[in-house]
């Protein structure tokens, strides 16, 4: 077994939003690092496809259909993970949705749905996992570079929800560090190819890439590797941090 594959050996990682986009990369990345993986999301067929891909590559992966906005379904994911693999050591809170609705036309339902998934869903999953996690466990919340910068689209609900995720990360890190021994950090990805960005025009993508000092979109494995680092013992003295994986977009 390679050194990389030993980093998370014997650990169990729960990944929300595992049916597409970055969630697929997280599933593969944690499996490559030796973790047993549990993916959850609302689209069962796509979840099973991801799980098969991980298993075909030699990993162990369980798919659980669940909606992170429902507290009981979050608890069901944790129960299924423990029944399959014995415990939960890592949570990657990746489930998220976005909109691009002008602020003067956005309805309460549209705004609320984004906050419900991106912020409240993050909280409910963290809560469910932390109740059973052992000292040394790790929660990784997926924020966005848009929590700190704008990118030319009307995304009030999305940016507000992701800024909330970063505030939540800091508070949970403070609460759970001493009493439970759980580290809580966040990733802030920049521009990556995903289901959320698939509708962007070439003109818009070119304009955003022009603002990235490294001059390109990120690759899925790059953000997955960052998450593996935060979950591993190499990050054992890091908690309450937001790690940008954005090609330098925050400093541009």
Tab-separated table of C-alpha atoms in Angstrom:
chain	number	residue	atom	x	y	z
A	1	UNK	CA	0.000	0.000	0.000
A	2	UNK	CA	1.372	3.421	-0.914
A	3	UNK	CA	2.005	6.157	1.630
A	4	UNK	CA	-0.901	8.116	0.148
A	5	UNK	CA	-3.254	5.185	0.586
A	6	UNK	CA	-2.207	4.827	4.233
A	7	UNK	CA	-3.031	8.413	5.225
A	8	UNK	CA	-6.653	7.642	6.108
A	9	UNK	CA	-6.480	3.876	6.556
A	10	UNK	CA	-9.146	2.518	8.933
A	11	UNK	CA	-11.120	5.770	8.814
A	12	UNK	CA	-14.656	6.238	7.565
A	13	UNK	CA	-15.553	9.344	5.570
A	14	UNK	CA	-19.116	10.562	5.011
A	15	UNK	CA	-19.448	12.817	1.957
A	16	UNK	CA	-22.665	14.688	1.224
A	17	UNK	CA	-23.533	15.704	-2.317
A	18	UNK	CA	-21.675	12.678	-3.636
A	19	UNK	CA	-23.687	12.189	-6.807
A	20	UNK	CA	-21.930	14.687	-9.077
A	21	UNK	CA	-19.331	17.434	-9.436
A	22	UNK	CA	-16.812	17.861	-6.656
A	23	UNK	CA	-18.583	15.207	-4.587
A	24	UNK	CA	-17.434	12.531	-7.037
A	25	UNK	CA	-13.845	13.764	-6.752
A	26	UNK	CA	-14.072	13.769	-2.954
A	27	UNK	CA	-15.330	10.164	-3.001
A	28	UNK	CA	-12.462	9.010	-5.199
A	29	UNK	CA	-9.883	11.069	-3.322
A	30	UNK	CA	-10.781	9.720	0.097
A	31	UNK	CA	-10.971	6.157	-1.205
A	32	UNK	CA	-7.494	6.539	-2.751
A	33	UNK	CA	-6.237	7.730	0.641
A	34	UNK	CA	-7.471	4.487	2.225
A	35	UNK	CA	-10.753	5.603	3.788
A	36	UNK	CA	-14.006	3.706	3.570
A	37	UNK	CA	-16.459	6.100	1.990
A	38	UNK	CA	-20.162	6.768	2.513
A	39	UNK	CA	-21.752	9.126	-0.003
A	40	UNK	CA	-25.193	10.646	0.350
A	41	UNK	CA	-27.473	12.811	-1.742
A	42	UNK	CA	-30.965	13.033	-3.160
A	43	UNK	CA	-30.351	11.346	-6.530
A	44	UNK	CA	-30.031	7.646	-5.862
A	45	UNK	CA	-29.093	6.509	-9.368
A	46	UNK	CA	-26.238	8.992	-9.637
A	47	UNK	CA	-25.043	8.081	-6.148
A	48	UNK	CA	-24.913	4.413	-7.096
A	49	UNK	CA	-22.953	5.294	-10.221
A	50	UNK	CA	-20.348	7.105	-8.121
A	51	UNK	CA	-20.217	4.220	-5.650
A	52	UNK	CA	-19.656	1.713	-8.471
A	53	UNK	CA	-16.853	3.832	-9.893
A	54	UNK	CA	-15.137	3.979	-6.513
A	55	UNK	CA	-15.517	0.234	-6.001
A	56	UNK	CA	-14.284	-0.507	-9.526
A	57	UNK	CA	-11.156	1.495	-8.677
A	58	UNK	CA	-10.544	-0.690	-5.631
A	59	UNK	CA	-12.198	1.405	-2.921
A	60	UNK	CA	-15.020	0.671	-0.503
A	61	UNK	CA	-18.076	2.860	-0.916
A	62	UNK	CA	-21.672	2.867	0.323
A	63	UNK	CA	-24.380	5.057	-1.243
A	64	UNK	CA	-27.248	6.326	0.947
A	65	UNK	CA	-30.071	8.380	-0.540
A	66	UNK	CA	-30.828	11.320	1.746
A	67	UNK	CA	-31.814	14.980	1.800
A	68	UNK	CA	-29.522	17.016	4.074
A	69	UNK	CA	-32.290	19.506	4.839
A	70	UNK	CA	-34.093	16.767	6.778
A	71	UNK	CA	-32.578	16.161	10.225
A	72	UNK	CA	-33.857	12.591	10.449
A	73	UNK	CA	-32.387	11.708	7.053
A	74	UNK	CA	-29.016	13.094	8.171
A	75	UNK	CA	-29.194	10.831	11.210
A	76	UNK	CA	-30.102	7.919	8.916
A	77	UNK	CA	-26.891	8.454	6.923
A	78	UNK	CA	-24.837	8.251	10.100
A	79	UNK	CA	-26.665	5.109	11.227
A	80	UNK	CA	-26.068	3.473	7.836
A	81	UNK	CA	-22.378	4.391	7.947
A	82	UNK	CA	-21.932	2.882	11.390
A	83	UNK	CA	-23.834	-0.279	10.449
A	84	UNK	CA	-21.662	-0.751	7.361
A	85	UNK	CA	-18.243	0.319	8.674
A	86	UNK	CA	-18.484	0.629	12.461
A	87	UNK	CA	-17.840	4.334	13.029
A	88	UNK	CA	-17.597	7.799	11.464
A	89	UNK	CA	-14.317	9.732	11.512
A	90	UNK	CA	-14.644	12.303	8.728
A	91	UNK	CA	-17.445	14.415	7.310
A	92	UNK	CA	-17.155	16.365	4.064
A	93	UNK	CA	-20.136	18.705	3.931
A	94	UNK	CA	-20.295	19.137	0.168
A	95	UNK	CA	-24.023	19.200	-0.643
A	96	UNK	CA	-24.958	22.529	-2.147
A	97	UNK	CA	-27.095	24.357	-4.685
A	98	UNK	CA	-26.848	27.777	-6.295
A	99	UNK	CA	-28.986	30.325	-8.084
A	100	UNK	CA	-28.329	33.423	-10.163
A	101	UNK	CA	-31.419	35.505	-9.504
A	102	UNK	CA	-31.301	39.335	-9.338
A	103	UNK	CA	-31.869	40.472	-5.760
A	104	UNK	CA	-34.975	42.508	-6.548
A	105	UNK	CA	-36.636	39.488	-8.166
A	106	UNK	CA	-35.557	36.716	-5.830
A	107	UNK	CA	-38.464	35.190	-3.917
A	108	UNK	CA	-38.376	34.097	-0.277
A	109	UNK	CA	-38.738	30.499	-1.484
A	110	UNK	CA	-35.731	30.760	-3.813
A	111	UNK	CA	-33.532	32.381	-1.187
A	112	UNK	CA	-34.692	30.027	1.541
A	113	UNK	CA	-34.064	26.896	-0.500
A	114	UNK	CA	-30.412	27.815	-1.051
A	115	UNK	CA	-29.848	28.621	2.614
A	116	UNK	CA	-31.695	25.452	3.622
A	117	UNK	CA	-29.333	23.198	1.666
A	118	UNK	CA	-26.046	25.082	1.866
A	119	UNK	CA	-26.108	26.335	5.455
A	120	UNK	CA	-28.735	24.419	7.422
A	121	UNK	CA	-27.919	21.139	5.674
A	122	UNK	CA	-24.266	21.640	6.594
A	123	UNK	CA	-25.261	22.163	10.217
A	124	UNK	CA	-27.581	19.157	10.432
A	125	UNK	CA	-24.991	16.813	8.907
A	126	UNK	CA	-22.251	18.137	11.193
A	127	UNK	CA	-24.523	17.740	14.195
A	128	UNK	CA	-25.477	14.162	13.305
A	129	UNK	CA	-21.878	13.083	12.708
A	130	UNK	CA	-20.357	14.885	15.695
A	131	UNK	CA	-22.662	13.060	18.082
A	132	UNK	CA	-20.896	9.771	17.266
A	133	UNK	CA	-17.410	10.912	16.230
A	134	UNK	CA	-14.380	9.949	18.281
A	135	UNK	CA	-11.636	12.378	19.387
A	136	UNK	CA	-9.346	13.065	16.434
A	137	UNK	CA	-12.201	13.174	13.942
A	138	UNK	CA	-12.554	15.896	11.328
A	139	UNK	CA	-15.402	17.917	9.797
A	140	UNK	CA	-14.706	19.700	6.511
A	141	UNK	CA	-17.316	22.180	5.315
A	142	UNK	CA	-17.276	23.200	1.672
A	143	UNK	CA	-17.609	26.965	1.357
A	144	UNK	CA	-16.714	28.954	-1.770
A	145	UNK	CA	-14.422	31.730	-2.887
A	146	UNK	CA	-17.686	33.644	-3.387
A	147	UNK	CA	-17.970	33.979	0.389
A	148	UNK	CA	-15.191	36.582	0.036
A	149	UNK	CA	-15.296	37.921	-3.532
A	150	UNK	CA	-17.904	38.538	-6.204
A	151	UNK	CA	-17.843	37.021	-9.667
A	152	UNK	CA	-20.229	39.152	-11.682
A	153	UNK	CA	-23.401	37.112	-11.203
A	154	UNK	CA	-26.382	37.951	-8.959
A	155	UNK	CA	-25.850	35.303	-6.268
A	156	UNK	CA	-27.036	36.848	-3.020
A	157	UNK	CA	-28.462	33.629	-1.586
A	158	UNK	CA	-25.424	31.541	-2.526
A	159	UNK	CA	-22.816	34.000	-1.257
A	160	UNK	CA	-24.724	34.632	1.972
A	161	UNK	CA	-25.079	30.909	2.615
A	162	UNK	CA	-21.384	30.274	2.030
A	163	UNK	CA	-20.350	33.168	4.261
A	164	UNK	CA	-22.597	31.566	6.861
A	165	UNK	CA	-20.814	28.244	6.393
A	166	UNK	CA	-17.508	29.919	7.218
A	167	UNK	CA	-18.948	31.498	10.365
A	168	UNK	CA	-20.459	28.155	11.343
A	169	UNK	CA	-17.088	26.496	10.814
A	170	UNK	CA	-15.368	28.834	13.249
A	171	UNK	CA	-18.036	28.407	15.910
A	172	UNK	CA	-18.157	24.607	15.720
A	173	UNK	CA	-14.354	24.462	15.774
A	174	UNK	CA	-14.385	26.422	19.023
A	175	UNK	CA	-17.180	24.345	20.562
A	176	UNK	CA	-15.887	20.909	19.649
A	177	UNK	CA	-12.104	21.266	19.961
A	178	UNK	CA	-11.616	20.666	23.667
A	179	UNK	CA	-14.775	18.871	24.717
A	180	UNK	CA	-15.009	16.440	21.815
A	181	UNK	CA	-11.565	16.599	20.159
A	182	UNK	CA	-13.113	17.189	16.725
A	183	UNK	CA	-11.431	19.540	14.262
A	184	UNK	CA	-13.696	21.652	12.021
A	185	UNK	CA	-12.321	23.414	8.949
A	186	UNK	CA	-13.625	24.699	5.635
A	187	UNK	CA	-12.492	24.589	2.030
A	188	UNK	CA	-13.192	27.568	-0.234
A	189	UNK	CA	-12.972	26.309	-3.832
A	190	UNK	CA	-12.700	28.730	-6.715
A	191	UNK	CA	-13.677	27.889	-10.278
A	192	UNK	CA	-13.980	24.150	-10.836
A	193	UNK	CA	-15.862	22.210	-13.477
A	194	UNK	CA	-19.071	21.030	-11.809
A	195	UNK	CA	-22.776	20.649	-12.339
A	196	UNK	CA	-23.259	24.117	-10.858
A	197	UNK	CA	-20.876	25.746	-13.363
A	198	UNK	CA	-21.941	23.712	-16.416
A	199	UNK	CA	-24.440	26.373	-17.470
A	200	UNK	CA	-21.879	29.177	-17.567
A	201	UNK	CA	-21.127	30.657	-20.994
A	202	UNK	CA	-17.641	30.485	-22.479
A	203	UNK	CA	-17.503	34.264	-22.340
A	204	UNK	CA	-18.258	34.302	-18.629
A	205	UNK	CA	-15.789	31.492	-17.873
A	206	UNK	CA	-13.054	33.337	-19.775
A	207	UNK	CA	-13.764	36.495	-17.788
A	208	UNK	CA	-13.516	34.647	-14.477
A	209	UNK	CA	-10.363	32.762	-15.463
A	210	UNK	CA	-8.785	36.106	-16.353
A	211	UNK	CA	-9.101	36.983	-12.643
A	212	UNK	CA	-7.297	33.806	-11.505
A	213	UNK	CA	-3.548	34.350	-11.030
A	214	UNK	CA	-2.801	30.716	-11.965
A	215	UNK	CA	-4.755	31.281	-15.179
A	216	UNK	CA	-7.011	28.202	-15.280
A	217	UNK	CA	-9.875	26.337	-13.679
A	218	UNK	CA	-9.063	23.967	-10.855
A	219	UNK	CA	-8.987	20.213	-11.300
A	220	UNK	CA	-11.272	18.114	-9.142
A	221	UNK	CA	-8.440	16.111	-7.666
A	222	UNK	CA	-6.807	19.332	-6.446
A	223	UNK	CA	-9.674	20.215	-4.128
A	224	UNK	CA	-10.073	16.549	-3.114
A	225	UNK	CA	-6.401	16.394	-2.119
A	226	UNK	CA	-6.860	19.527	-0.007
A	227	UNK	CA	-9.776	17.877	1.794
A	228	UNK	CA	-7.736	14.720	2.404
A	229	UNK	CA	-4.989	16.876	3.900
A	230	UNK	CA	-7.411	18.590	6.301
A	231	UNK	CA	-8.831	15.216	7.358
A	232	UNK	CA	-5.423	13.645	7.906
A	233	UNK	CA	-3.005	13.710	10.832
A	234	UNK	CA	-0.859	16.114	8.793
A	235	UNK	CA	-3.440	18.788	9.741
A	236	UNK	CA	-3.784	17.716	13.378
A	237	UNK	CA	-3.067	21.250	14.664
A	238	UNK	CA	-5.434	23.019	12.270
A	239	UNK	CA	-8.985	23.873	13.248
A	240	UNK	CA	-11.319	26.777	12.535
A	241	UNK	CA	-9.470	27.537	9.295
A	242	UNK	CA	-10.755	28.335	5.818
A	243	UNK	CA	-8.420	26.949	3.163
A	244	UNK	CA	-8.799	28.629	-0.239
A	245	UNK	CA	-8.337	26.318	-3.231
A	246	UNK	CA	-8.894	28.963	-5.846
A	247	UNK	CA	-5.744	29.511	-7.877
A	248	UNK	CA	-5.229	32.814	-6.055
A	249	UNK	CA	-8.598	34.326	-6.950
A	250	UNK	CA	-9.036	35.804	-3.465
A	251	UNK	CA	-5.896	37.887	-3.810
A	252	UNK	CA	-6.441	39.041	-7.389
